[in-house]
mmCIF file of C-alpha atoms in Angstrom:
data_model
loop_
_atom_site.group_PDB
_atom_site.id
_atom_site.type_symbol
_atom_site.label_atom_id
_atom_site.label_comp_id
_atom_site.label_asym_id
_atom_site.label_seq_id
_atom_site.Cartn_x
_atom_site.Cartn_y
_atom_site.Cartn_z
ATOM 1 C CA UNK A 1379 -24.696 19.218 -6.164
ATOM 2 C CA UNK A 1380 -27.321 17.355 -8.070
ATOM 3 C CA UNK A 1381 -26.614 13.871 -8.786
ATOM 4 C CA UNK A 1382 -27.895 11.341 -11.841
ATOM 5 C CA UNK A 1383 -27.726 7.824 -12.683
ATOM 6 C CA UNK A 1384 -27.507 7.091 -16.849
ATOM 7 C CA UNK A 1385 -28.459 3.551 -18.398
ATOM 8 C CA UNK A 1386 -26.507 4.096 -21.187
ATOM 9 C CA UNK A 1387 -22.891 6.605 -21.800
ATOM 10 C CA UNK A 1388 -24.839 8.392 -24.611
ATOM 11 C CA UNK A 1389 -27.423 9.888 -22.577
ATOM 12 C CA UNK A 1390 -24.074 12.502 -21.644
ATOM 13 C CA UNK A 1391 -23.033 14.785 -24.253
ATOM 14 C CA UNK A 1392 -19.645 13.412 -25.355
ATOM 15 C CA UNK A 1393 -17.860 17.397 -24.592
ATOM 16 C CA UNK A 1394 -18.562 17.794 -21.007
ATOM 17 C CA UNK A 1395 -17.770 13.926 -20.711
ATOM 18 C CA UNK A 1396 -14.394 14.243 -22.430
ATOM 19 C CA UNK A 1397 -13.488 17.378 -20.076
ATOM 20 C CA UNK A 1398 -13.354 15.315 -17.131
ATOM 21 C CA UNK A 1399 -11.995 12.265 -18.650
ATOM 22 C CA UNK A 1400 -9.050 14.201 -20.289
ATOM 23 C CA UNK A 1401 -6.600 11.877 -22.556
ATOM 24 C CA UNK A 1402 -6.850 8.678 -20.808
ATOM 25 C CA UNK A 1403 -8.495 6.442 -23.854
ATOM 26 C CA UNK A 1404 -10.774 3.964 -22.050
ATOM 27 C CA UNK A 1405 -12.894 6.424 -20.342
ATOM 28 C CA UNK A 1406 -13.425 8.616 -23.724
ATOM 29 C CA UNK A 1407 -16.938 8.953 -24.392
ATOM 30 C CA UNK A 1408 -16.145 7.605 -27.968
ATOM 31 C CA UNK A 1409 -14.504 4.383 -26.021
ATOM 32 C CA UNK A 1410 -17.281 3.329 -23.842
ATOM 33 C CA UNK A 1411 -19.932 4.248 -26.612
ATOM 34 C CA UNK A 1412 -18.535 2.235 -28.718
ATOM 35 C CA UNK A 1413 -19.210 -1.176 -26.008
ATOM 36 C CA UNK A 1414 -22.109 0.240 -25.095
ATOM 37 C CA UNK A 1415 -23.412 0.731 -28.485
ATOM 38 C CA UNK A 1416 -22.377 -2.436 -30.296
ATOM 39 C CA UNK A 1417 -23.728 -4.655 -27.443
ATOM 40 C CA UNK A 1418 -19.980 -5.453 -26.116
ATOM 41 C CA UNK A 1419 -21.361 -3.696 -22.438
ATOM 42 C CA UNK A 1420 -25.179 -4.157 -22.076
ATOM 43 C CA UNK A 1421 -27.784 -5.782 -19.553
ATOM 44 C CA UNK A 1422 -27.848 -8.454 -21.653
ATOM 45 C CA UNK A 1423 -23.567 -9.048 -21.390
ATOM 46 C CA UNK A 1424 -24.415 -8.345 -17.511
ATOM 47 C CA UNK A 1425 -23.122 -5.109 -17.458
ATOM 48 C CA UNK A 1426 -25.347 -2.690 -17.020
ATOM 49 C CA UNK A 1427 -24.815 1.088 -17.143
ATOM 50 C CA UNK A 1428 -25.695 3.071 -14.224
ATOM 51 C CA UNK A 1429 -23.394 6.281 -14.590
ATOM 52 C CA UNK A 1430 -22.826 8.459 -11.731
ATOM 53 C CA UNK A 1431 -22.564 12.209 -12.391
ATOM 54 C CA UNK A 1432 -22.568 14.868 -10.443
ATOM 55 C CA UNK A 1433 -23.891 18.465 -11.755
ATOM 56 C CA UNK A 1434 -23.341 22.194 -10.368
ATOM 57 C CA UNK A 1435 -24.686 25.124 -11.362
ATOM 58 C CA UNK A 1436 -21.829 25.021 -14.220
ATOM 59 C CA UNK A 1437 -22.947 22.032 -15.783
ATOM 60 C CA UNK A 1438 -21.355 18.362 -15.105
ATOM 61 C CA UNK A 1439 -18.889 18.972 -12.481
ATOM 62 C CA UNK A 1440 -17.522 14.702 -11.461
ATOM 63 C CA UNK A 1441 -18.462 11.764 -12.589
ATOM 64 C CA UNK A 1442 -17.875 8.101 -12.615
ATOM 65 C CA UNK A 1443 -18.419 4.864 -14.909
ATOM 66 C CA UNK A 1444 -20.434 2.644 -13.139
ATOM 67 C CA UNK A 1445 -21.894 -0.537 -13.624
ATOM 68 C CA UNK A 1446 -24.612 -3.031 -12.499
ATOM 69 C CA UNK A 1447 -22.887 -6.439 -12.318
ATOM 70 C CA UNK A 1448 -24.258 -9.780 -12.452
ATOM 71 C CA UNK A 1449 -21.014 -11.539 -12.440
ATOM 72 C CA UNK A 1450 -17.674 -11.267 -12.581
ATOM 73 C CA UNK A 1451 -16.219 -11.862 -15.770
ATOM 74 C CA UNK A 1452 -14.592 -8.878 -18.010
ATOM 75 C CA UNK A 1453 -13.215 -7.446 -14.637
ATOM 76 C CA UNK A 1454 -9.375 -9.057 -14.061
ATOM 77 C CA UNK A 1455 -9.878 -8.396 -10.624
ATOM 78 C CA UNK A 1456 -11.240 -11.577 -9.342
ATOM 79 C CA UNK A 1457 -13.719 -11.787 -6.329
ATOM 80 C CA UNK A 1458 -15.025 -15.484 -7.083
ATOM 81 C CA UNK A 1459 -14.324 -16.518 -3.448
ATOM 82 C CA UNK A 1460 -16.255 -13.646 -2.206
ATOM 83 C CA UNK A 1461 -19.127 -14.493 -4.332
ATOM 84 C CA UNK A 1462 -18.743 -18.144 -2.274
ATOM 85 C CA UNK A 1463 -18.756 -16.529 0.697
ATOM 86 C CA UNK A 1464 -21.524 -14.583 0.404
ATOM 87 C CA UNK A 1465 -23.452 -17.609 -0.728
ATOM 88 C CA UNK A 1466 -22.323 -19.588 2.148
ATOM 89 C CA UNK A 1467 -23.935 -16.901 4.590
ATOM 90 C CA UNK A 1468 -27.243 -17.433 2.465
ATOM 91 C CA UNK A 1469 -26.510 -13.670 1.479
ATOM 92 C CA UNK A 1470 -26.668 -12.919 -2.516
ATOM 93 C CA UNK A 1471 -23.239 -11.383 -3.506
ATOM 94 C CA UNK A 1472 -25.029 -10.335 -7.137
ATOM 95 C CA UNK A 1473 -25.843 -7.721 -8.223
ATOM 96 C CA UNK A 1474 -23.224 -5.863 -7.350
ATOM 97 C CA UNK A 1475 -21.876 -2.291 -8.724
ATOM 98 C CA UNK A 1476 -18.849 -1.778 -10.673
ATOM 99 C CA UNK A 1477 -16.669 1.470 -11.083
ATOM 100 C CA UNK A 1478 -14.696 0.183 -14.234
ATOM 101 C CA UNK A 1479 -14.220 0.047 -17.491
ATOM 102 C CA UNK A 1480 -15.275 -3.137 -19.065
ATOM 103 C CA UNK A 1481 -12.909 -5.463 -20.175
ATOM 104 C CA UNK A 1482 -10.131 -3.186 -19.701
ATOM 105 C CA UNK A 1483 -6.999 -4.042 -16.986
ATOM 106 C CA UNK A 1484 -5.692 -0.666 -17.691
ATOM 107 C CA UNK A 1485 -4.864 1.445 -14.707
ATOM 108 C CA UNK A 1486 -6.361 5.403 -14.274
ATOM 109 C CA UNK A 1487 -8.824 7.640 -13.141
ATOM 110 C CA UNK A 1488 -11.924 6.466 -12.238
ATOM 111 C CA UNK A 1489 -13.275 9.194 -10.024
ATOM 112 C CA UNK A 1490 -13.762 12.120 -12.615
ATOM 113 C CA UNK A 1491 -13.250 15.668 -11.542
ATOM 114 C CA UNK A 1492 -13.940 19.161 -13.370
ATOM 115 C CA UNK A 1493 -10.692 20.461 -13.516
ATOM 116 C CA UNK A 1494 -11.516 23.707 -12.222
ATOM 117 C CA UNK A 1495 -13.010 22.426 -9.100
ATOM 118 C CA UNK A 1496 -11.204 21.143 -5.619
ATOM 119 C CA UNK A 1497 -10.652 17.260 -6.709
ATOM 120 C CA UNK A 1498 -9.898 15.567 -3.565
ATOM 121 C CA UNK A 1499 -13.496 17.055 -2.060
ATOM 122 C CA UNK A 1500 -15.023 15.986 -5.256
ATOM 123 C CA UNK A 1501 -13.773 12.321 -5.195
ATOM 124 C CA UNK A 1502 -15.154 12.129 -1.381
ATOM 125 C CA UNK A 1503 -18.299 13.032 -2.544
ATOM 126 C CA UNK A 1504 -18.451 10.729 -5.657
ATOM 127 C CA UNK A 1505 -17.701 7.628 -3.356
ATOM 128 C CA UNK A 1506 -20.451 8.619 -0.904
ATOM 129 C CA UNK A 1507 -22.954 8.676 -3.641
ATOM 130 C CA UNK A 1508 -21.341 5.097 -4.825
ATOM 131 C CA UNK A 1509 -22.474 3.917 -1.431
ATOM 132 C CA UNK A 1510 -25.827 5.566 -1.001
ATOM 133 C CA UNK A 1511 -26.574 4.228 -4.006
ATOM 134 C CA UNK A 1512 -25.634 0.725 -3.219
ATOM 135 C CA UNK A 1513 -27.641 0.863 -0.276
ATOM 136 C CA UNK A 1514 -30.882 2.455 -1.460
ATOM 137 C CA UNK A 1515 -30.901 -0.667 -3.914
ATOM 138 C CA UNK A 1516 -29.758 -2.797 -1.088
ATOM 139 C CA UNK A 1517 -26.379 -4.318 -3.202
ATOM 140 C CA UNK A 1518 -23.763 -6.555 -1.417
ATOM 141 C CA UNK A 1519 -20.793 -4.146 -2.630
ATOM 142 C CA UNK A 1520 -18.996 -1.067 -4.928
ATOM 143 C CA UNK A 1521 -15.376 -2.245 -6.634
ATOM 144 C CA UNK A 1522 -13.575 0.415 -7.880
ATOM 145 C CA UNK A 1523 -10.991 -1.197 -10.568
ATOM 146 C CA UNK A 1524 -7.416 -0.094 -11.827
ATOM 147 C CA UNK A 1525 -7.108 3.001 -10.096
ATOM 148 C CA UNK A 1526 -5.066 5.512 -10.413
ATOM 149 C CA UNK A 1527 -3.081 6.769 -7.562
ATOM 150 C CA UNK A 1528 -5.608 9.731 -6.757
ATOM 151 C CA UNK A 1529 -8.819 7.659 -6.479
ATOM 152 C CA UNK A 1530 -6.864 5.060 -4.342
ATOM 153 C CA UNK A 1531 -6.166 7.976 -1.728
ATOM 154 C CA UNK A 1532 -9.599 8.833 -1.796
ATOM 155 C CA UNK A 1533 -10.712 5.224 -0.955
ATOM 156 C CA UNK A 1534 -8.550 5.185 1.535
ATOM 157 C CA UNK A 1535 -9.537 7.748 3.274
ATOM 158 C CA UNK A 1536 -13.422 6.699 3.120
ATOM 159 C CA UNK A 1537 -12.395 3.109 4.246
ATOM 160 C CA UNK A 1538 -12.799 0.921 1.256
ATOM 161 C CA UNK A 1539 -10.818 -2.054 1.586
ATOM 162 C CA UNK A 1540 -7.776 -1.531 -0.968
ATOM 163 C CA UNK A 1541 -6.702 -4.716 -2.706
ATOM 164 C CA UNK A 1542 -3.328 -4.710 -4.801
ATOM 165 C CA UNK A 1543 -2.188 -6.885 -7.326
ATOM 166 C CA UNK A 1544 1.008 -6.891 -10.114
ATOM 167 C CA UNK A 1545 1.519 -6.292 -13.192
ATOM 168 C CA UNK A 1546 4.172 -5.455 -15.616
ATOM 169 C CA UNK A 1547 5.339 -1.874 -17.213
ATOM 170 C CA UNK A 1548 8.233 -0.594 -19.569
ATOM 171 C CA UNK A 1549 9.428 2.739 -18.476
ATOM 172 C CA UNK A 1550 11.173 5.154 -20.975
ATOM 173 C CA UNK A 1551 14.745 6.212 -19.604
ATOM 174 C CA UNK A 1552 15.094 8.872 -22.372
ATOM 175 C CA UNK A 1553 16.106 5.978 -24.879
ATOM 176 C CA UNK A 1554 17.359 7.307 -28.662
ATOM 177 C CA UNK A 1555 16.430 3.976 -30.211
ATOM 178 C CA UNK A 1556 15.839 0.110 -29.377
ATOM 179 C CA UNK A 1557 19.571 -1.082 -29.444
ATOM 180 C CA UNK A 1558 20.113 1.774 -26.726
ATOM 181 C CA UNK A 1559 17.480 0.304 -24.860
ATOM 182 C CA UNK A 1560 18.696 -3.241 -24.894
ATOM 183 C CA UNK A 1561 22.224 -1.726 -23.705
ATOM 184 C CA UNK A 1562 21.063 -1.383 -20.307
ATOM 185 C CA UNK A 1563 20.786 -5.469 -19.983
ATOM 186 C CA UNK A 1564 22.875 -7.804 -19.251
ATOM 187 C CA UNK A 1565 25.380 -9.094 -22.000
ATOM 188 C CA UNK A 1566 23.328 -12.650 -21.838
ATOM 189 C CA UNK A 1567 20.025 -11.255 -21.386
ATOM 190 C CA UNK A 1568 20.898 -8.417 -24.415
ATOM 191 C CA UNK A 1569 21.923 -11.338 -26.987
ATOM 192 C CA UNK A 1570 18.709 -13.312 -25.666
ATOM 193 C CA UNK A 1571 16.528 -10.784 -27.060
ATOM 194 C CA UNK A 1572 18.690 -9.548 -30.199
ATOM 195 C CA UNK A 1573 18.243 -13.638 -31.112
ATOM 196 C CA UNK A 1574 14.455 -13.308 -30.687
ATOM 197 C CA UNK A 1575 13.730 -10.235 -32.696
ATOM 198 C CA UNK A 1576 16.289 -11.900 -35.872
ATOM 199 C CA UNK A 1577 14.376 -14.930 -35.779
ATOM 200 C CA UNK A 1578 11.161 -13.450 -36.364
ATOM 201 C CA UNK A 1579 13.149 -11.698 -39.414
ATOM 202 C CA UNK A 1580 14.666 -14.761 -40.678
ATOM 203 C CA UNK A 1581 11.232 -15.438 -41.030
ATOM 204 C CA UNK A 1582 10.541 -13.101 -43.556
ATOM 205 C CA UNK A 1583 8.328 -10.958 -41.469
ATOM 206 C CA UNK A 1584 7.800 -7.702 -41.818
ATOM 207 C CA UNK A 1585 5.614 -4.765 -39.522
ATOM 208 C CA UNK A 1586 3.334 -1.812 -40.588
ATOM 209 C CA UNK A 1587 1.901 0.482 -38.060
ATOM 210 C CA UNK A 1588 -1.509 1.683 -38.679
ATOM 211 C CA UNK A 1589 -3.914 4.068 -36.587
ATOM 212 C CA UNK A 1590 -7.915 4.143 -36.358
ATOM 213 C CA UNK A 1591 -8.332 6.495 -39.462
ATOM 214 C CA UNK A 1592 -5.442 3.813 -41.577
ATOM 215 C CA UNK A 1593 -8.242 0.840 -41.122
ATOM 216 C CA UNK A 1594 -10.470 -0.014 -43.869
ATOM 217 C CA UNK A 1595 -13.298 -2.046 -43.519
ATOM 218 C CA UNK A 1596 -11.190 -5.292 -45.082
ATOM 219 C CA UNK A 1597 -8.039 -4.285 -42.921
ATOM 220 C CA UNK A 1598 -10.799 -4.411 -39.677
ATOM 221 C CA UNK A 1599 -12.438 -7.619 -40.776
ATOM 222 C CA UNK A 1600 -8.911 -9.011 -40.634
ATOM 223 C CA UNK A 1601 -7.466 -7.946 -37.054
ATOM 224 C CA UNK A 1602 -10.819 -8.316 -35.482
ATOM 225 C CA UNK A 1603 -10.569 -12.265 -36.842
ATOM 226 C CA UNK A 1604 -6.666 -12.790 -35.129
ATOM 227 C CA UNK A 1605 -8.326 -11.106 -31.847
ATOM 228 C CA UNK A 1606 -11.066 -13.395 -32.186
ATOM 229 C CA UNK A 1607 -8.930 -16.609 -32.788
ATOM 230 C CA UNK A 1608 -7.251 -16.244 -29.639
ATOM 231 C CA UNK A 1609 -10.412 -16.206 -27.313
ATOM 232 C CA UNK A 1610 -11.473 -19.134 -29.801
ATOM 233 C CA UNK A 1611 -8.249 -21.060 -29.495
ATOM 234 C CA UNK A 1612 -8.790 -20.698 -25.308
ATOM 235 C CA UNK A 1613 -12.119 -22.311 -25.357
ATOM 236 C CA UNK A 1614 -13.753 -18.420 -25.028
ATOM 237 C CA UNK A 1615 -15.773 -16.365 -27.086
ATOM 238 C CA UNK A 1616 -14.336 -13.122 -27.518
ATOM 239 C CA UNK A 1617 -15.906 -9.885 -25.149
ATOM 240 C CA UNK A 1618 -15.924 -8.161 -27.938
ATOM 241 C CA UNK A 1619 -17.108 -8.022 -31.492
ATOM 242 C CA UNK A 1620 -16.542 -6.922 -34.901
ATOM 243 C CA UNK A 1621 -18.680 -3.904 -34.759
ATOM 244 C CA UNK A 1622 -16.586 -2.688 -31.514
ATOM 245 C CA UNK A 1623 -13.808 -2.913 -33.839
ATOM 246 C CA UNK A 1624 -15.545 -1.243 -36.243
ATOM 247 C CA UNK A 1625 -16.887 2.080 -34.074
ATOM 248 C CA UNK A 1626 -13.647 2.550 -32.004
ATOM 249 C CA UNK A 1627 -11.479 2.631 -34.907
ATOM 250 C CA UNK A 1628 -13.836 5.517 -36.278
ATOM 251 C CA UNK A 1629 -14.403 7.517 -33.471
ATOM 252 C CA UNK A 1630 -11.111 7.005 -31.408
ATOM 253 C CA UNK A 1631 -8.971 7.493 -34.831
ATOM 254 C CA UNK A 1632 -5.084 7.979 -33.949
ATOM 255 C CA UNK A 1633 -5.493 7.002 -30.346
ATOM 256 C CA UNK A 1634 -6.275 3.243 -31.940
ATOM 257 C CA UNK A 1635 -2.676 1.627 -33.077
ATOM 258 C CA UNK A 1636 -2.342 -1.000 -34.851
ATOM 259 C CA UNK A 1637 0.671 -3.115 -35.056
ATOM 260 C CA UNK A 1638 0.552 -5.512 -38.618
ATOM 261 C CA UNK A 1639 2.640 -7.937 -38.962
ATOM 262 C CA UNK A 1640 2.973 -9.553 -42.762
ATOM 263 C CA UNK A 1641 4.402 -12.529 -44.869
ATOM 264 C CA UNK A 1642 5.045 -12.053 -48.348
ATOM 265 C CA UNK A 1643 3.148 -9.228 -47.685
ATOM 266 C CA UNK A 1644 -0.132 -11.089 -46.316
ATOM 267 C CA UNK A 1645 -1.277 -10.274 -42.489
ATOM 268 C CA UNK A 1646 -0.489 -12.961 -40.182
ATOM 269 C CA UNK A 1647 -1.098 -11.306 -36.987
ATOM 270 C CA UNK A 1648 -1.660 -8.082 -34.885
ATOM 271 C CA UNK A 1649 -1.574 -6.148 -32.177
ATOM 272 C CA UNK A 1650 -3.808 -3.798 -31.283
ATOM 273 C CA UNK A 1651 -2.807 -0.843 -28.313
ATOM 274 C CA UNK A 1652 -4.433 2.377 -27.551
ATOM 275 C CA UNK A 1653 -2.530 5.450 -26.550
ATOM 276 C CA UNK A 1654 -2.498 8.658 -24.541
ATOM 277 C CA UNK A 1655 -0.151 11.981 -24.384
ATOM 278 C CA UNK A 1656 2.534 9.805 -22.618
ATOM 279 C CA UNK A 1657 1.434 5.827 -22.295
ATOM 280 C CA UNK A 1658 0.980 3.300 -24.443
ATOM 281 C CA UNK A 1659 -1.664 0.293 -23.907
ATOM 282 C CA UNK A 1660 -1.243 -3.036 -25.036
ATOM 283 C CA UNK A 1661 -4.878 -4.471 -25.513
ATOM 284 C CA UNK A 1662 -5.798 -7.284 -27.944
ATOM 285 C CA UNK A 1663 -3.613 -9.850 -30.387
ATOM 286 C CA UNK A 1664 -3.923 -12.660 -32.577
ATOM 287 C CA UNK A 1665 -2.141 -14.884 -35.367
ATOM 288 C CA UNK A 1666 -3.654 -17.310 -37.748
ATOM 289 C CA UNK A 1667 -0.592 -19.520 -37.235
ATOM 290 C CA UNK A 1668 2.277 -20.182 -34.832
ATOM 291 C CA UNK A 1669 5.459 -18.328 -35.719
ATOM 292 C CA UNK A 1670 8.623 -18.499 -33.386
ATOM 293 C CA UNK A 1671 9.157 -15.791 -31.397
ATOM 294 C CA UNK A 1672 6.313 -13.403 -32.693
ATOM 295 C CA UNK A 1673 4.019 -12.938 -30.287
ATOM 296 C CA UNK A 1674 7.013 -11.446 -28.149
ATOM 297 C CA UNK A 1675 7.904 -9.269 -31.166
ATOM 298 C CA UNK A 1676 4.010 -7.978 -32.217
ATOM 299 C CA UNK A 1677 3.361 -7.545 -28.461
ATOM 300 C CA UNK A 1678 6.021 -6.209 -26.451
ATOM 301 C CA UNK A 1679 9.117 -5.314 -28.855
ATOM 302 C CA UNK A 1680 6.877 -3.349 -31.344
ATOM 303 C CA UNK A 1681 4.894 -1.687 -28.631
ATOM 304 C CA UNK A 1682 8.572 -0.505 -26.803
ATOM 305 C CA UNK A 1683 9.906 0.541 -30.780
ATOM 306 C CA UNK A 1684 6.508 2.826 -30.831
ATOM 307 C CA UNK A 1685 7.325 4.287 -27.556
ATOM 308 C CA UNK A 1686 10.861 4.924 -28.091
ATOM 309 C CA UNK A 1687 9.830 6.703 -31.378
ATOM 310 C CA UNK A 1688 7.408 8.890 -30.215
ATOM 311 C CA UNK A 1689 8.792 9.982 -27.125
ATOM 312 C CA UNK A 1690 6.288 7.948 -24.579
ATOM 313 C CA UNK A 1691 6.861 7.353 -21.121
ATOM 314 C CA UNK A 1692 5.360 4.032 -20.083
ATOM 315 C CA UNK A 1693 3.950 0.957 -21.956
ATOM 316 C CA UNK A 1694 1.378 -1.341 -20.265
ATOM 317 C CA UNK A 1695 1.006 -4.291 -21.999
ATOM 318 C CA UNK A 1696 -1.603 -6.043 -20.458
ATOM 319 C CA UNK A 1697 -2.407 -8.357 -17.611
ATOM 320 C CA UNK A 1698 -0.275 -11.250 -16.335
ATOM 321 C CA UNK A 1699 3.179 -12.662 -17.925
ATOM 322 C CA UNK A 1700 6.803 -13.413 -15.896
ATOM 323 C CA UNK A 1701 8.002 -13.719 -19.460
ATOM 324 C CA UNK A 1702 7.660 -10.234 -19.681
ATOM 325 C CA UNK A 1703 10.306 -9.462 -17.187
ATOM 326 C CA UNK A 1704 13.112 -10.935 -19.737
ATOM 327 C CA UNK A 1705 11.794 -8.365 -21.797
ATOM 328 C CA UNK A 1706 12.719 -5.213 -19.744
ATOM 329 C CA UNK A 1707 8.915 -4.775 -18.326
ATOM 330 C CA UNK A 1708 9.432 -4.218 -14.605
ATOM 331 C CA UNK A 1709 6.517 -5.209 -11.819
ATOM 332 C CA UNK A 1710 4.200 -2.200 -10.830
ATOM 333 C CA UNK A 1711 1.023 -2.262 -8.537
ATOM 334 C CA UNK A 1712 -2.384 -2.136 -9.417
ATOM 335 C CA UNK A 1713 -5.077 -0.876 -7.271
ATOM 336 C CA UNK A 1714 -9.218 -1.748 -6.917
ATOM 337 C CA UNK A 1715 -10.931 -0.421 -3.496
ATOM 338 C CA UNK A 1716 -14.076 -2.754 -2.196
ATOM 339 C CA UNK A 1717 -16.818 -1.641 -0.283
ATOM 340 C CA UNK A 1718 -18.198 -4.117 1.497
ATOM 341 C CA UNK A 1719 -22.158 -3.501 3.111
ATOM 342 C CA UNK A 1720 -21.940 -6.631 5.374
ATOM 343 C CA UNK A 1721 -20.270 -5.953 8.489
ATOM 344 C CA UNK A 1722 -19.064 -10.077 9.157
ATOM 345 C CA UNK A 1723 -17.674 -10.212 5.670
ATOM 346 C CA UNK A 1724 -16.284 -6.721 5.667
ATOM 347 C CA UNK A 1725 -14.150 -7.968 8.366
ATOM 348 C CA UNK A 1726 -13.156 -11.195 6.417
ATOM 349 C CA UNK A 1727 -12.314 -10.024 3.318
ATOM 350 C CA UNK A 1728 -10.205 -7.320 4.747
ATOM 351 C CA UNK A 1729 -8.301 -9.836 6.883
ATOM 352 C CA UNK A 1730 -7.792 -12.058 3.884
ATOM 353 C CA UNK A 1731 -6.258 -8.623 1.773
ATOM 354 C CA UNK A 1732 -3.785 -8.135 4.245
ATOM 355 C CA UNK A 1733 -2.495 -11.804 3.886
ATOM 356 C CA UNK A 1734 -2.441 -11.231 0.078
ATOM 357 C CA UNK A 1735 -1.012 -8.055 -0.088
ATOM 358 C CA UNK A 1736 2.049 -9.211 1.705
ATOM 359 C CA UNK A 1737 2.450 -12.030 -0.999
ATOM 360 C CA UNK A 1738 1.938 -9.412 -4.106
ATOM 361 C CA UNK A 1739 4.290 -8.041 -2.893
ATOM 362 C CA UNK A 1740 6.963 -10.650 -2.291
ATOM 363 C CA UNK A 1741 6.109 -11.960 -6.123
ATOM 364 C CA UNK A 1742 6.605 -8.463 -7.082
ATOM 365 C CA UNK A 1743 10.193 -7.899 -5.069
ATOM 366 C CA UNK A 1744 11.111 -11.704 -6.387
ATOM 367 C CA UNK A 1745 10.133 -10.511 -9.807
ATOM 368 C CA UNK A 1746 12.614 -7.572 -9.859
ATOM 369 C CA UNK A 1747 15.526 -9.701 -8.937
ATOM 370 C CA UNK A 1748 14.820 -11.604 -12.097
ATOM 371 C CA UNK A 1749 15.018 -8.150 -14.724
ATOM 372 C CA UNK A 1750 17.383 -8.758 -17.070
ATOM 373 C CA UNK A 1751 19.264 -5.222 -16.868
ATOM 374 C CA UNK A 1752 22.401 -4.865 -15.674
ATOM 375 C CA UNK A 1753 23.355 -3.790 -11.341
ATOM 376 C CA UNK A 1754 23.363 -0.564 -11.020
ATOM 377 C CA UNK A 1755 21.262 0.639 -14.214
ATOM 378 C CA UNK A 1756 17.582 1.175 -12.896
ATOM 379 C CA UNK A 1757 17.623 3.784 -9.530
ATOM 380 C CA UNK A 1758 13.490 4.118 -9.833
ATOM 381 C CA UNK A 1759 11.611 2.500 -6.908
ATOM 382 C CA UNK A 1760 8.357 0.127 -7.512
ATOM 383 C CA UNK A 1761 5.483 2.372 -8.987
#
């Protein structure tokens, strides 16, 4: 096969792209155009495109999204200590490469396969070139981020180091509506949340779900502003910026979803997801004041109302949050594989996985004994 490196996701035509990448949103041509274009993911943000693809005689047969890191922000897989490390050897731990999506925590495929081609030989082949290409340019490392069960395998069986964390997922049981739902939980934990969704009512608060093509340029402006707020209100600037907002919602359309949520019929806050066939992701939020109650509401009870109602599996909701458990979110693993080019450090960090791994998952076994539904009602195992 013939290989090629891209500086930039546009230099692909977005069909062949969107063939490999299939319905998962984040690796959509139209997704990672729209950082790439608007400045959100450049050289100058310190991520810096260097696309892997792989062509046969067919046309573009694999491929993977691959960056050129400078640091380690916009990941959610942290490696600062390894960074220190490295330093501490004299060795420079940047730049390093990135198989990711940027500022995304969203588990799935990150090895992309023609589906009409053997995929596990393919995958092999796309981490070798990972490597080799790390080492012609003489980089510390390759991190493969949120991956989905078939690239993990794969890394395993090169011998990345695999590094697990947790996170937090609502599963869909075949539910008819919310109140069915909520009948799995406990009789404490079930009045718990019935109190918190009336008290964002008794608030006068009301909801309106909106996709990409629903968004006006004034309705954009205003949920880009709550996102924005709550990087602000953290002491951050936000990773991205209006013009993301802007592009994604034109070119992504009904995969963008937008829960609004008014007062006297003025927006006071949103959510913003993204969706596939069967999952639904829980990305960005904000709220120009502090309501009781409503960020669980806009965030997690909305997202599992849009699930319920159109018949999808799984909900992600983000990164971190026990308080998601009391929800009915349940803790799942998430996957990034590391290859490491020193041999001393190698060792190291793979010794110091092992220790953590055994932790994630005792916070993840701990976590379970704390979900609010009833003995007896779940029979599923840890994802």
């Amino acid at each position: 096969m013939r290989s090629q490196s891209l500086t930039r996701i546009g230099e692909v035509a977005a069909e062949p792209w969107n063939a490999l990448a299939g319905g998962y949103p984040f690796l959509r041509h139209e997704f990672l155009a729209a950082l790439e274009d608007t400045g959100c993911a450049s050289p100058r943000s310190g991520w810096s495109a260097q696309h892997l693809l792989l062509y046969d005689e067919q046309g573009l047969a694999a491929a993977a999204p691959l960056y050129r890191k400078s640091h380690s922000w916009g990941e959610f897989v942290f490696d600062f200590a390894w960074a220190r490390a490295f330093e501490q050897q004299g060795l420079a731990y940047f730049p390093k490469l990135v198989c990711a999506v940027p500022f995304t925590p969203a588990s799935g495929p990150r090895l992309l396969c023609r589906p009409d081609l053997p995929a596990a030989a393919l995958r092999l082949e796309l981490l070798r070139a990972l490597r080799a290409q790390a080492q012609a340019r003489q980089l510390s490392s390759v991190h493969a981020l949120f991956l989905d069960e078939a690239g993990r395998a794969a890394c395993a069986e090169e011998g990345w180091l695999l590094r697990r964390d947790c996170h937090f997922q609502w599963h869909n049981r075949g539910y008819r509506d919310f109140a069915e739902f909520l009948e799995a939980f406990s009789a404490e934990k079930r009045k718990k949340a019935r109190r918190e969704r009336r008290r964002v009512l008794e608030q006068g608060i009301e909801f309106r779900t909106l996709d990409g093509t629903q968004l006006d340029a004034a309705m954009i402006e205003r949920v880009y502003a709550f996102h924005a707020l709550t990087f602000l209100r953290h002491g951050h600037n936000p990773y991205l910026n209006r013009a993301f907002f802007s592009q994604v919602a034109r070119d992504l359309g009904p995969s963008l979803i937008v829960k609004l949520a008014l007062s006297a019929g003025e927006p006071v806050a949103a959510a913003v997801f993204f969706r596939s066939e069967d999952t639904l992701y829980g990305r960005y939020w904000g709220a120009a004041a502090d309501y009781h109650s409503l960020h669980f509401e806009t965030c997690y009870y909305q997202g599992i109302d849009y699930c319920i109602a159109h018949g999808l599996k799984r909900f992600e909701p983000g990164t971190q949050g026990e308080h998601k458990i009391a929800r009915g979110f349940e803790p799942a693993f998430t996957w990034s594989a590391h290859w490491i080019a020193d041999a001393t450090l190698r060792r190291a960090i793979g010794a110091y996985l092992e220790r953590e791994g055994s932790a994630i998952e005792a916070y993840a076994s701990a976590a379970e004994a704390h979900a609010p539904f009833r003995r007896g009602e779940l029979n599923e195992p840890l994802p």
